[in-house]
């Protein structure tokens, strides 16, 4: 997902919950052409803001409007063959009701976008794509499945997508549905009644590093607002907070989840991004496979590493990474103070010889060279459940 936070000055697309966000005192920003909440400083549920919203998700539960995400449905007798051709993971292993992380690649092995592929039916697949690349993705999919007996539809406007994330997410959602949530494993989904709405898609997915669910409800404003408010009311006992894009970004950074335009882009390959485990070279041919096999044989010249500040200073997106002599060797893709870990962390591309855990590099922060250490990632892992 491309990350652009700017003041709202032009005509932007709005989700069905836009008026609700404004009524709740959200600070709104331009995010990839969408008018979206970045944080809720004066929420009726209590003072929010990025830090509190982040911690609500790590320790309790938070709710996000993620309706700006795109949805492409691929349907037809050759839908599987088409999905296999345009994406790097092996969709032939998906059972109906199962999803997985994948990516759409250019022939050079770089990213059109990363996607979540859901198998809805025997010959029906749903690709959940990012907001900032939505039109590009849809056009790219349509162009590259022409040889297959199937069709692609942009159905993103049919749904309001609400993400309920955090260790108490299941406790909250259980109050609003009769679906057996325990039977939905991570990266699986089902359909059931939520807030009285039948046939609601409930997916155990998210972008925060926590347990959680994403629900898809009709996109009219009345229904969307009713569901949003019911989720917030059900979450009061768990100290729920509405959460904006600011917390979403720091949560995904702690969990080392890639962000389009930062860790992945049309100039970064799958191997450089460290996402080879999702790229199935042993399946039939797919776009980008040949280039990646060639790069794998030749070796890569940069890798993505985790950094932690040793000295005072926060490495921010785009800052230069320097070696001990002050020579530029790479750049920071994402960086922030980590509210839960209480550290200054970053992801950065550097040459492989600087990637060993424990080695040190410098990041240029406002003209000053600040020492950082290469550390293991993800920075945060959710605790294992006690048996």
mmCIF file of C-alpha atoms in Angstrom:
data_model
loop_
_atom_site.group_PDB
_atom_site.id
_atom_site.type_symbol
_atom_site.label_atom_id
_atom_site.label_comp_id
_atom_site.label_asym_id
_atom_site.label_seq_id
_atom_site.Cartn_x
_atom_site.Cartn_y
_atom_site.Cartn_z
ATOM 1 C CA UNK A 1 0.000 0.000 0.000
ATOM 2 C CA UNK A 2 1.462 3.346 -0.970
ATOM 3 C CA UNK A 3 1.878 5.693 1.973
ATOM 4 C CA UNK A 4 1.057 9.343 1.307
ATOM 5 C CA UNK A 5 -0.247 11.461 4.168
ATOM 6 C CA UNK A 6 -1.183 14.936 2.969
ATOM 7 C CA UNK A 7 -3.708 17.559 3.998
ATOM 8 C CA UNK A 8 -7.038 17.178 2.213
ATOM 9 C CA UNK A 9 -7.153 19.880 -0.518
ATOM 10 C CA UNK A 10 -8.639 18.243 -3.611
ATOM 11 C CA UNK A 11 -11.647 16.110 -4.471
ATOM 12 C CA UNK A 12 -10.918 12.725 -3.001
ATOM 13 C CA UNK A 13 -12.700 9.402 -2.978
ATOM 14 C CA UNK A 14 -14.606 8.668 0.201
ATOM 15 C CA UNK A 15 -15.596 5.465 1.909
ATOM 16 C CA UNK A 16 -19.155 4.982 3.165
ATOM 17 C CA UNK A 17 -17.879 5.749 6.671
ATOM 18 C CA UNK A 18 -16.423 9.152 5.818
ATOM 19 C CA UNK A 19 -19.129 11.137 7.620
ATOM 20 C CA UNK A 20 -18.827 8.846 10.661
ATOM 21 C CA UNK A 21 -15.082 9.462 10.861
ATOM 22 C CA UNK A 22 -15.590 13.214 10.746
ATOM 23 C CA UNK A 23 -18.328 13.061 13.400
ATOM 24 C CA UNK A 24 -15.880 11.172 15.609
ATOM 25 C CA UNK A 25 -13.299 13.944 15.319
ATOM 26 C CA UNK A 26 -10.875 12.094 13.071
ATOM 27 C CA UNK A 27 -8.010 13.967 11.473
ATOM 28 C CA UNK A 28 -8.452 13.293 7.754
ATOM 29 C CA UNK A 29 -5.666 13.059 5.166
ATOM 30 C CA UNK A 30 -5.165 12.295 1.489
ATOM 31 C CA UNK A 31 -4.084 8.691 1.297
ATOM 32 C CA UNK A 32 -3.514 7.595 -2.282
ATOM 33 C CA UNK A 33 -6.466 9.663 -3.481
ATOM 34 C CA UNK A 34 -8.769 8.664 -0.596
ATOM 35 C CA UNK A 35 -9.991 10.900 2.223
ATOM 36 C CA UNK A 36 -9.075 8.730 5.198
ATOM 37 C CA UNK A 37 -8.650 9.077 8.989
ATOM 38 C CA UNK A 38 -5.063 9.129 10.207
ATOM 39 C CA UNK A 39 -5.994 9.281 13.922
ATOM 40 C CA UNK A 40 -8.912 10.066 16.238
ATOM 41 C CA UNK A 41 -7.640 12.525 18.827
ATOM 42 C CA UNK A 42 -11.076 13.309 20.286
ATOM 43 C CA UNK A 43 -12.996 10.088 19.924
ATOM 44 C CA UNK A 44 -16.254 9.829 21.926
ATOM 45 C CA UNK A 45 -14.777 6.621 23.371
ATOM 46 C CA UNK A 46 -11.951 8.596 24.928
ATOM 47 C CA UNK A 47 -8.807 10.438 23.888
ATOM 48 C CA UNK A 48 -7.103 8.550 21.094
ATOM 49 C CA UNK A 49 -4.215 9.497 18.884
ATOM 50 C CA UNK A 50 -1.666 7.270 17.168
ATOM 51 C CA UNK A 51 0.070 6.032 20.337
ATOM 52 C CA UNK A 52 -3.116 5.019 22.172
ATOM 53 C CA UNK A 53 -4.644 3.490 19.059
ATOM 54 C CA UNK A 54 -1.510 1.427 18.472
ATOM 55 C CA UNK A 55 -1.492 0.165 22.066
ATOM 56 C CA UNK A 56 -5.230 -0.586 21.985
ATOM 57 C CA UNK A 57 -4.584 -3.050 19.151
ATOM 58 C CA UNK A 58 -1.563 -4.641 20.844
ATOM 59 C CA UNK A 59 -3.250 -5.064 24.232
ATOM 60 C CA UNK A 60 -7.005 -5.117 23.544
ATOM 61 C CA UNK A 61 -8.804 -4.366 20.322
ATOM 62 C CA UNK A 62 -9.052 -1.636 17.698
ATOM 63 C CA UNK A 63 -11.210 -1.141 14.629
ATOM 64 C CA UNK A 64 -10.146 0.223 11.223
ATOM 65 C CA UNK A 65 -12.064 1.333 8.139
ATOM 66 C CA UNK A 66 -10.153 -0.350 5.305
ATOM 67 C CA UNK A 67 -12.834 0.068 2.651
ATOM 68 C CA UNK A 68 -10.364 1.895 0.420
ATOM 69 C CA UNK A 69 -8.718 -1.449 -0.317
ATOM 70 C CA UNK A 70 -9.587 -2.880 -3.726
ATOM 71 C CA UNK A 71 -11.221 -6.202 -4.570
ATOM 72 C CA UNK A 72 -10.909 -8.018 -7.895
ATOM 73 C CA UNK A 73 -13.001 -11.125 -8.493
ATOM 74 C CA UNK A 74 -11.702 -13.594 -11.093
ATOM 75 C CA UNK A 75 -14.346 -16.051 -12.300
ATOM 76 C CA UNK A 76 -14.477 -18.734 -14.964
ATOM 77 C CA UNK A 77 -13.399 -22.246 -15.980
ATOM 78 C CA UNK A 78 -9.747 -21.147 -16.247
ATOM 79 C CA UNK A 79 -9.724 -18.831 -13.232
ATOM 80 C CA UNK A 80 -7.127 -20.934 -11.414
ATOM 81 C CA UNK A 81 -4.821 -21.026 -14.433
ATOM 82 C CA UNK A 82 -5.148 -17.247 -14.751
ATOM 83 C CA UNK A 83 -4.386 -16.626 -11.080
ATOM 84 C CA UNK A 84 -1.410 -18.975 -11.315
ATOM 85 C CA UNK A 85 -0.112 -17.030 -14.321
ATOM 86 C CA UNK A 86 -0.367 -13.569 -12.752
ATOM 87 C CA UNK A 87 0.678 -14.293 -9.145
ATOM 88 C CA UNK A 88 3.783 -15.783 -7.539
ATOM 89 C CA UNK A 89 2.287 -18.075 -4.865
ATOM 90 C CA UNK A 90 0.694 -21.445 -5.698
ATOM 91 C CA UNK A 91 -3.087 -20.979 -5.634
ATOM 92 C CA UNK A 92 -3.656 -24.637 -6.572
ATOM 93 C CA UNK A 93 -3.144 -25.491 -2.898
ATOM 94 C CA UNK A 94 -5.970 -23.246 -1.739
ATOM 95 C CA UNK A 95 -9.113 -24.944 -0.478
ATOM 96 C CA UNK A 96 -12.442 -23.124 -0.787
ATOM 97 C CA UNK A 97 -12.469 -20.863 2.273
ATOM 98 C CA UNK A 98 -8.701 -20.404 2.367
ATOM 99 C CA UNK A 99 -6.503 -17.399 1.527
ATOM 100 C CA UNK A 100 -2.797 -16.691 1.156
ATOM 101 C CA UNK A 101 -0.302 -13.865 0.695
ATOM 102 C CA UNK A 102 0.987 -13.415 -2.834
ATOM 103 C CA UNK A 103 2.028 -10.736 -5.331
ATOM 104 C CA UNK A 104 1.440 -9.623 -8.899
ATOM 105 C CA UNK A 105 4.807 -9.247 -10.619
ATOM 106 C CA UNK A 106 6.228 -7.545 -13.674
ATOM 107 C CA UNK A 107 8.392 -9.639 -16.028
ATOM 108 C CA UNK A 108 11.450 -8.151 -14.249
ATOM 109 C CA UNK A 109 10.375 -9.849 -10.979
ATOM 110 C CA UNK A 110 9.412 -6.515 -9.399
ATOM 111 C CA UNK A 111 6.049 -5.717 -7.845
ATOM 112 C CA UNK A 112 2.860 -4.590 -9.512
ATOM 113 C CA UNK A 113 1.411 -5.022 -6.015
ATOM 114 C CA UNK A 114 1.172 -7.495 -3.165
ATOM 115 C CA UNK A 115 -2.222 -9.186 -2.763
ATOM 116 C CA UNK A 116 -4.233 -11.558 -0.616
ATOM 117 C CA UNK A 117 -5.766 -14.313 -2.770
ATOM 118 C CA UNK A 118 -8.992 -15.895 -1.452
ATOM 119 C CA UNK A 119 -10.590 -18.956 -3.020
ATOM 120 C CA UNK A 120 -14.312 -18.190 -2.885
ATOM 121 C CA UNK A 121 -15.515 -21.173 -4.941
ATOM 122 C CA UNK A 122 -14.470 -23.864 -7.394
ATOM 123 C CA UNK A 123 -13.675 -21.352 -10.125
ATOM 124 C CA UNK A 124 -13.893 -18.074 -8.209
ATOM 125 C CA UNK A 125 -10.989 -16.158 -6.664
ATOM 126 C CA UNK A 126 -10.923 -12.821 -4.848
ATOM 127 C CA UNK A 127 -7.769 -10.685 -5.001
ATOM 128 C CA UNK A 128 -7.601 -8.046 -2.271
ATOM 129 C CA UNK A 129 -5.336 -5.263 -3.507
ATOM 130 C CA UNK A 130 -4.023 -1.949 -2.209
ATOM 131 C CA UNK A 131 -5.860 1.360 -2.455
ATOM 132 C CA UNK A 132 -3.127 3.440 -4.076
ATOM 133 C CA UNK A 133 -2.545 0.912 -6.871
ATOM 134 C CA UNK A 134 -6.160 -0.097 -7.392
ATOM 135 C CA UNK A 135 -6.709 1.125 -10.963
ATOM 136 C CA UNK A 136 -3.255 0.021 -12.078
ATOM 137 C CA UNK A 137 -3.770 -3.455 -10.596
ATOM 138 C CA UNK A 138 -7.187 -3.935 -12.163
ATOM 139 C CA UNK A 139 -5.988 -2.914 -15.621
ATOM 140 C CA UNK A 140 -2.927 -5.124 -15.267
ATOM 141 C CA UNK A 141 -5.003 -8.160 -14.234
ATOM 142 C CA UNK A 142 -7.477 -7.699 -17.090
ATOM 143 C CA UNK A 143 -4.660 -7.334 -19.632
ATOM 144 C CA UNK A 144 -2.782 -10.410 -18.449
ATOM 145 C CA UNK A 145 -5.670 -12.889 -18.168
ATOM 146 C CA UNK A 146 -7.001 -12.304 -21.693
ATOM 147 C CA UNK A 147 -5.745 -15.668 -22.914
ATOM 148 C CA UNK A 148 -7.701 -17.504 -20.240
ATOM 149 C CA UNK A 149 -11.401 -18.410 -20.203
ATOM 150 C CA UNK A 150 -12.340 -16.209 -17.246
ATOM 151 C CA UNK A 151 -13.292 -12.639 -16.367
ATOM 152 C CA UNK A 152 -12.096 -10.049 -13.866
ATOM 153 C CA UNK A 153 -14.425 -7.637 -12.074
ATOM 154 C CA UNK A 154 -13.559 -4.692 -9.830
ATOM 155 C CA UNK A 155 -16.033 -5.220 -6.979
ATOM 156 C CA UNK A 156 -14.334 -2.965 -4.440
ATOM 157 C CA UNK A 157 -17.220 -0.500 -4.344
ATOM 158 C CA UNK A 158 -19.710 -3.196 -3.320
ATOM 159 C CA UNK A 159 -18.328 -3.562 0.195
ATOM 160 C CA UNK A 160 -17.397 -1.667 3.307
ATOM 161 C CA UNK A 161 -14.435 -3.504 4.767
ATOM 162 C CA UNK A 162 -13.937 -3.244 8.528
ATOM 163 C CA UNK A 163 -10.864 -4.679 10.287
ATOM 164 C CA UNK A 164 -11.218 -5.716 13.942
ATOM 165 C CA UNK A 165 -7.719 -6.332 15.278
ATOM 166 C CA UNK A 166 -6.148 -7.279 18.589
ATOM 167 C CA UNK A 167 -6.020 -10.074 21.199
ATOM 168 C CA UNK A 168 -9.674 -9.367 22.159
ATOM 169 C CA UNK A 169 -10.927 -9.235 18.542
ATOM 170 C CA UNK A 170 -12.543 -12.682 18.716
ATOM 171 C CA UNK A 171 -14.201 -11.858 22.055
ATOM 172 C CA UNK A 172 -15.706 -8.750 20.502
ATOM 173 C CA UNK A 173 -16.869 -10.316 17.244
ATOM 174 C CA UNK A 174 -18.378 -13.273 19.105
ATOM 175 C CA UNK A 175 -20.931 -10.825 20.542
ATOM 176 C CA UNK A 176 -22.077 -9.883 17.032
ATOM 177 C CA UNK A 177 -22.228 -13.258 15.261
ATOM 178 C CA UNK A 178 -23.288 -16.860 15.771
ATOM 179 C CA UNK A 179 -20.414 -18.112 13.606
ATOM 180 C CA UNK A 180 -17.962 -20.444 15.367
ATOM 181 C CA UNK A 181 -14.946 -18.123 15.154
ATOM 182 C CA UNK A 182 -12.624 -20.721 16.669
ATOM 183 C CA UNK A 183 -13.114 -22.826 13.543
ATOM 184 C CA UNK A 184 -11.686 -20.046 11.334
ATOM 185 C CA UNK A 185 -7.935 -20.503 11.258
ATOM 186 C CA UNK A 186 -5.481 -17.767 10.358
ATOM 187 C CA UNK A 187 -5.809 -16.903 6.647
ATOM 188 C CA UNK A 188 -9.126 -18.716 6.307
ATOM 189 C CA UNK A 189 -12.587 -17.229 5.925
ATOM 190 C CA UNK A 190 -16.254 -18.110 5.996
ATOM 191 C CA UNK A 191 -19.661 -16.526 5.435
ATOM 192 C CA UNK A 192 -22.171 -15.960 8.221
ATOM 193 C CA UNK A 193 -24.469 -13.507 9.948
ATOM 194 C CA UNK A 194 -22.814 -10.466 11.536
ATOM 195 C CA UNK A 195 -24.870 -7.663 13.126
ATOM 196 C CA UNK A 196 -27.956 -9.323 11.625
ATOM 197 C CA UNK A 197 -26.512 -9.214 8.079
ATOM 198 C CA UNK A 198 -26.614 -12.645 6.458
ATOM 199 C CA UNK A 199 -23.861 -13.977 4.195
ATOM 200 C CA UNK A 200 -21.226 -11.593 5.532
ATOM 201 C CA UNK A 201 -17.665 -12.569 4.581
ATOM 202 C CA UNK A 202 -15.555 -13.002 7.733
ATOM 203 C CA UNK A 203 -11.817 -13.426 7.112
ATOM 204 C CA UNK A 204 -9.203 -14.082 9.785
ATOM 205 C CA UNK A 205 -6.704 -11.716 8.196
ATOM 206 C CA UNK A 206 -5.210 -8.309 8.940
ATOM 207 C CA UNK A 207 -2.248 -5.996 8.666
ATOM 208 C CA UNK A 208 -1.235 -5.398 12.272
ATOM 209 C CA UNK A 209 0.622 -8.505 13.433
ATOM 210 C CA UNK A 210 -2.240 -9.350 15.791
ATOM 211 C CA UNK A 211 -5.083 -11.821 15.698
ATOM 212 C CA UNK A 212 -8.100 -10.279 14.051
ATOM 213 C CA UNK A 213 -10.860 -10.345 11.483
ATOM 214 C CA UNK A 214 -11.852 -8.413 8.404
ATOM 215 C CA UNK A 215 -15.574 -8.301 7.645
ATOM 216 C CA UNK A 216 -17.209 -7.260 4.362
ATOM 217 C CA UNK A 217 -20.643 -5.630 4.614
ATOM 218 C CA UNK A 218 -22.822 -3.779 2.053
ATOM 219 C CA UNK A 219 -21.309 -0.416 1.185
ATOM 220 C CA UNK A 220 -24.352 1.839 1.642
ATOM 221 C CA UNK A 221 -23.756 4.528 4.270
ATOM 222 C CA UNK A 222 -26.616 3.495 6.579
ATOM 223 C CA UNK A 223 -25.608 -0.159 6.844
ATOM 224 C CA UNK A 224 -21.903 0.668 7.090
ATOM 225 C CA UNK A 225 -22.466 3.168 9.923
ATOM 226 C CA UNK A 226 -24.738 0.761 11.818
ATOM 227 C CA UNK A 227 -22.130 -2.021 11.715
ATOM 228 C CA UNK A 228 -19.278 0.345 12.643
ATOM 229 C CA UNK A 229 -21.228 1.660 15.638
ATOM 230 C CA UNK A 230 -22.249 -1.827 16.766
ATOM 231 C CA UNK A 231 -18.616 -2.948 16.660
ATOM 232 C CA UNK A 232 -17.568 0.024 18.774
ATOM 233 C CA UNK A 233 -20.395 -0.545 21.256
ATOM 234 C CA UNK A 234 -19.563 -4.261 21.581
ATOM 235 C CA UNK A 235 -15.930 -3.370 22.149
ATOM 236 C CA UNK A 236 -16.474 -0.916 24.991
ATOM 237 C CA UNK A 237 -15.813 -3.572 27.637
ATOM 238 C CA UNK A 238 -12.443 -4.271 25.948
ATOM 239 C CA UNK A 239 -11.516 -0.563 25.786
ATOM 240 C CA UNK A 240 -11.799 -0.490 22.005
ATOM 241 C CA UNK A 241 -10.607 2.522 20.048
ATOM 242 C CA UNK A 242 -11.261 3.496 16.426
ATOM 243 C CA UNK A 243 -7.867 3.476 14.729
ATOM 244 C CA UNK A 244 -6.485 5.445 11.798
ATOM 245 C CA UNK A 245 -3.805 4.960 9.196
ATOM 246 C CA UNK A 246 -1.092 6.265 11.528
ATOM 247 C CA UNK A 247 -1.479 3.346 13.941
ATOM 248 C CA UNK A 248 -1.944 0.951 11.043
ATOM 249 C CA UNK A 249 1.479 1.983 9.729
ATOM 250 C CA UNK A 250 3.373 1.646 13.030
ATOM 251 C CA UNK A 251 1.671 -1.689 13.782
ATOM 252 C CA UNK A 252 2.612 -3.182 10.422
ATOM 253 C CA UNK A 253 6.180 -1.838 10.758
ATOM 254 C CA UNK A 254 6.666 -3.556 14.128
ATOM 255 C CA UNK A 255 5.424 -6.774 12.487
ATOM 256 C CA UNK A 256 7.602 -6.186 9.375
ATOM 257 C CA UNK A 257 4.725 -6.233 6.929
ATOM 258 C CA UNK A 258 5.661 -4.804 3.537
ATOM 259 C CA UNK A 259 4.224 -1.500 2.335
ATOM 260 C CA UNK A 260 3.926 -0.777 -1.388
ATOM 261 C CA UNK A 261 6.080 2.181 -2.386
ATOM 262 C CA UNK A 262 8.429 1.474 0.522
ATOM 263 C CA UNK A 263 9.619 -2.140 1.091
ATOM 264 C CA UNK A 264 8.167 -3.249 -2.271
ATOM 265 C CA UNK A 265 7.710 -1.392 -5.564
ATOM 266 C CA UNK A 266 8.146 -1.658 -9.310
ATOM 267 C CA UNK A 267 11.932 -1.306 -8.854
ATOM 268 C CA UNK A 268 12.383 -3.882 -6.058
ATOM 269 C CA UNK A 269 12.351 -7.632 -6.673
ATOM 270 C CA UNK A 270 10.812 -10.382 -4.574
ATOM 271 C CA UNK A 271 14.244 -11.721 -3.621
ATOM 272 C CA UNK A 272 15.512 -8.310 -2.507
ATOM 273 C CA UNK A 273 12.381 -7.833 -0.389
ATOM 274 C CA UNK A 274 12.989 -11.150 1.398
ATOM 275 C CA UNK A 275 9.630 -12.583 0.294
ATOM 276 C CA UNK A 276 10.942 -15.642 -1.521
ATOM 277 C CA UNK A 277 9.026 -17.980 0.812
ATOM 278 C CA UNK A 278 5.812 -16.849 -0.906
ATOM 279 C CA UNK A 279 7.240 -17.330 -4.408
ATOM 280 C CA UNK A 280 6.743 -20.888 -5.685
ATOM 281 C CA UNK A 281 9.367 -21.597 -8.323
ATOM 282 C CA UNK A 282 8.254 -25.236 -8.602
ATOM 283 C CA UNK A 283 4.787 -24.412 -9.954
ATOM 284 C CA UNK A 284 3.981 -23.760 -13.619
ATOM 285 C CA UNK A 285 5.364 -20.649 -15.283
ATOM 286 C CA UNK A 286 4.262 -17.252 -13.993
ATOM 287 C CA UNK A 287 5.059 -13.652 -14.855
ATOM 288 C CA UNK A 288 8.421 -12.696 -13.367
ATOM 289 C CA UNK A 289 9.633 -16.264 -12.773
ATOM 290 C CA UNK A 290 12.457 -16.250 -15.350
ATOM 291 C CA UNK A 291 13.901 -12.954 -14.108
ATOM 292 C CA UNK A 292 13.822 -14.114 -10.496
ATOM 293 C CA UNK A 293 15.498 -17.426 -11.338
ATOM 294 C CA UNK A 294 18.238 -15.486 -13.112
ATOM 295 C CA UNK A 295 18.688 -13.102 -10.185
ATOM 296 C CA UNK A 296 18.703 -16.020 -7.756
ATOM 297 C CA UNK A 297 21.544 -17.640 -9.714
ATOM 298 C CA UNK A 298 23.543 -14.407 -9.960
ATOM 299 C CA UNK A 299 22.918 -13.197 -6.408
ATOM 300 C CA UNK A 300 21.290 -10.037 -5.125
ATOM 301 C CA UNK A 301 23.054 -6.752 -4.446
ATOM 302 C CA UNK A 302 20.818 -5.417 -1.673
ATOM 303 C CA UNK A 303 18.730 -6.895 1.109
ATOM 304 C CA UNK A 304 16.075 -5.607 3.477
ATOM 305 C CA UNK A 305 17.215 -5.439 7.098
ATOM 306 C CA UNK A 306 15.831 -4.293 10.417
ATOM 307 C CA UNK A 307 17.567 -1.406 12.202
ATOM 308 C CA UNK A 308 17.339 -0.180 15.762
ATOM 309 C CA UNK A 309 18.755 3.180 16.831
ATOM 310 C CA UNK A 310 21.708 2.894 19.185
ATOM 311 C CA UNK A 311 21.980 6.660 19.528
ATOM 312 C CA UNK A 312 19.265 9.294 19.894
ATOM 313 C CA UNK A 313 17.271 9.801 16.685
ATOM 314 C CA UNK A 314 14.496 8.224 14.638
ATOM 315 C CA UNK A 315 15.402 6.879 11.176
ATOM 316 C CA UNK A 316 12.578 8.036 8.897
ATOM 317 C CA UNK A 317 11.414 6.913 5.463
ATOM 318 C CA UNK A 318 13.893 7.849 2.744
ATOM 319 C CA UNK A 319 16.841 8.700 4.998
ATOM 320 C CA UNK A 320 20.305 7.683 3.759
ATOM 321 C CA UNK A 321 22.149 4.708 5.262
ATOM 322 C CA UNK A 322 25.933 5.232 5.526
ATOM 323 C CA UNK A 323 28.886 2.986 6.239
ATOM 324 C CA UNK A 324 31.493 3.795 8.890
ATOM 325 C CA UNK A 325 33.293 6.103 6.458
ATOM 326 C CA UNK A 326 30.201 8.121 5.723
ATOM 327 C CA UNK A 327 29.671 6.632 2.261
ATOM 328 C CA UNK A 328 26.036 6.122 1.253
ATOM 329 C CA UNK A 329 25.236 2.413 1.031
ATOM 330 C CA UNK A 330 21.440 2.271 1.156
ATOM 331 C CA UNK A 331 18.233 3.910 2.337
ATOM 332 C CA UNK A 332 15.498 3.581 4.932
ATOM 333 C CA UNK A 333 12.178 2.327 3.530
ATOM 334 C CA UNK A 334 10.116 2.795 6.714
ATOM 335 C CA UNK A 335 11.076 4.144 10.126
ATOM 336 C CA UNK A 336 9.326 5.270 13.281
ATOM 337 C CA UNK A 337 9.226 5.237 17.026
ATOM 338 C CA UNK A 338 7.629 1.887 17.897
ATOM 339 C CA UNK A 339 4.907 2.607 20.492
ATOM 340 C CA UNK A 340 4.716 -0.926 21.914
ATOM 341 C CA UNK A 341 8.423 -1.764 21.786
ATOM 342 C CA UNK A 342 9.405 1.754 22.895
ATOM 343 C CA UNK A 343 12.351 1.828 20.475
ATOM 344 C CA UNK A 344 13.273 3.676 17.306
ATOM 345 C CA UNK A 345 13.129 1.107 14.508
ATOM 346 C CA UNK A 346 13.434 1.045 10.736
ATOM 347 C CA UNK A 347 13.589 -1.164 7.684
ATOM 348 C CA UNK A 348 16.325 -0.395 5.162
ATOM 349 C CA UNK A 349 17.949 -1.715 2.005
ATOM 350 C CA UNK A 350 21.710 -2.273 2.312
ATOM 351 C CA UNK A 351 24.336 -4.428 0.518
ATOM 352 C CA UNK A 352 24.424 -8.029 1.830
ATOM 353 C CA UNK A 353 27.808 -7.529 3.533
ATOM 354 C CA UNK A 354 26.173 -5.055 5.936
ATOM 355 C CA UNK A 355 23.216 -7.314 6.781
ATOM 356 C CA UNK A 356 24.682 -9.518 9.505
ATOM 357 C CA UNK A 357 22.751 -9.330 12.779
ATOM 358 C CA UNK A 358 24.644 -7.179 15.266
ATOM 359 C CA UNK A 359 26.590 -5.176 12.708
ATOM 360 C CA UNK A 360 26.307 -1.401 12.796
ATOM 361 C CA UNK A 361 25.595 1.221 10.160
ATOM 362 C CA UNK A 362 24.787 4.924 10.339
ATOM 363 C CA UNK A 363 21.646 6.746 9.271
ATOM 364 C CA UNK A 364 21.815 10.393 8.284
ATOM 365 C CA UNK A 365 19.188 12.183 10.377
ATOM 366 C CA UNK A 366 18.894 15.925 9.781
ATOM 367 C CA UNK A 367 22.536 16.199 8.814
ATOM 368 C CA UNK A 368 23.769 14.105 11.728
ATOM 369 C CA UNK A 369 25.127 10.568 11.514
ATOM 370 C CA UNK A 370 23.233 8.342 13.966
ATOM 371 C CA UNK A 371 24.483 4.843 14.782
ATOM 372 C CA UNK A 372 22.022 1.976 14.256
ATOM 373 C CA UNK A 373 22.348 -1.760 14.767
ATOM 374 C CA UNK A 374 21.100 -4.486 12.442
ATOM 375 C CA UNK A 375 18.569 -6.521 14.436
ATOM 376 C CA UNK A 376 16.371 -9.592 13.789
ATOM 377 C CA UNK A 377 12.937 -9.100 12.264
ATOM 378 C CA UNK A 378 10.036 -9.007 12.691
ATOM 379 C CA UNK A 379 10.593 -6.546 15.499
ATOM 380 C CA UNK A 380 7.393 -7.806 17.161
ATOM 381 C CA UNK A 381 5.725 -11.227 17.222
ATOM 382 C CA UNK A 382 2.380 -11.784 18.911
ATOM 383 C CA UNK A 383 2.646 -14.063 21.959
ATOM 384 C CA UNK A 384 1.805 -17.723 21.444
ATOM 385 C CA UNK A 385 -1.470 -18.817 23.027
ATOM 386 C CA UNK A 386 -1.096 -20.856 26.204
ATOM 387 C CA UNK A 387 -2.439 -24.418 25.810
#
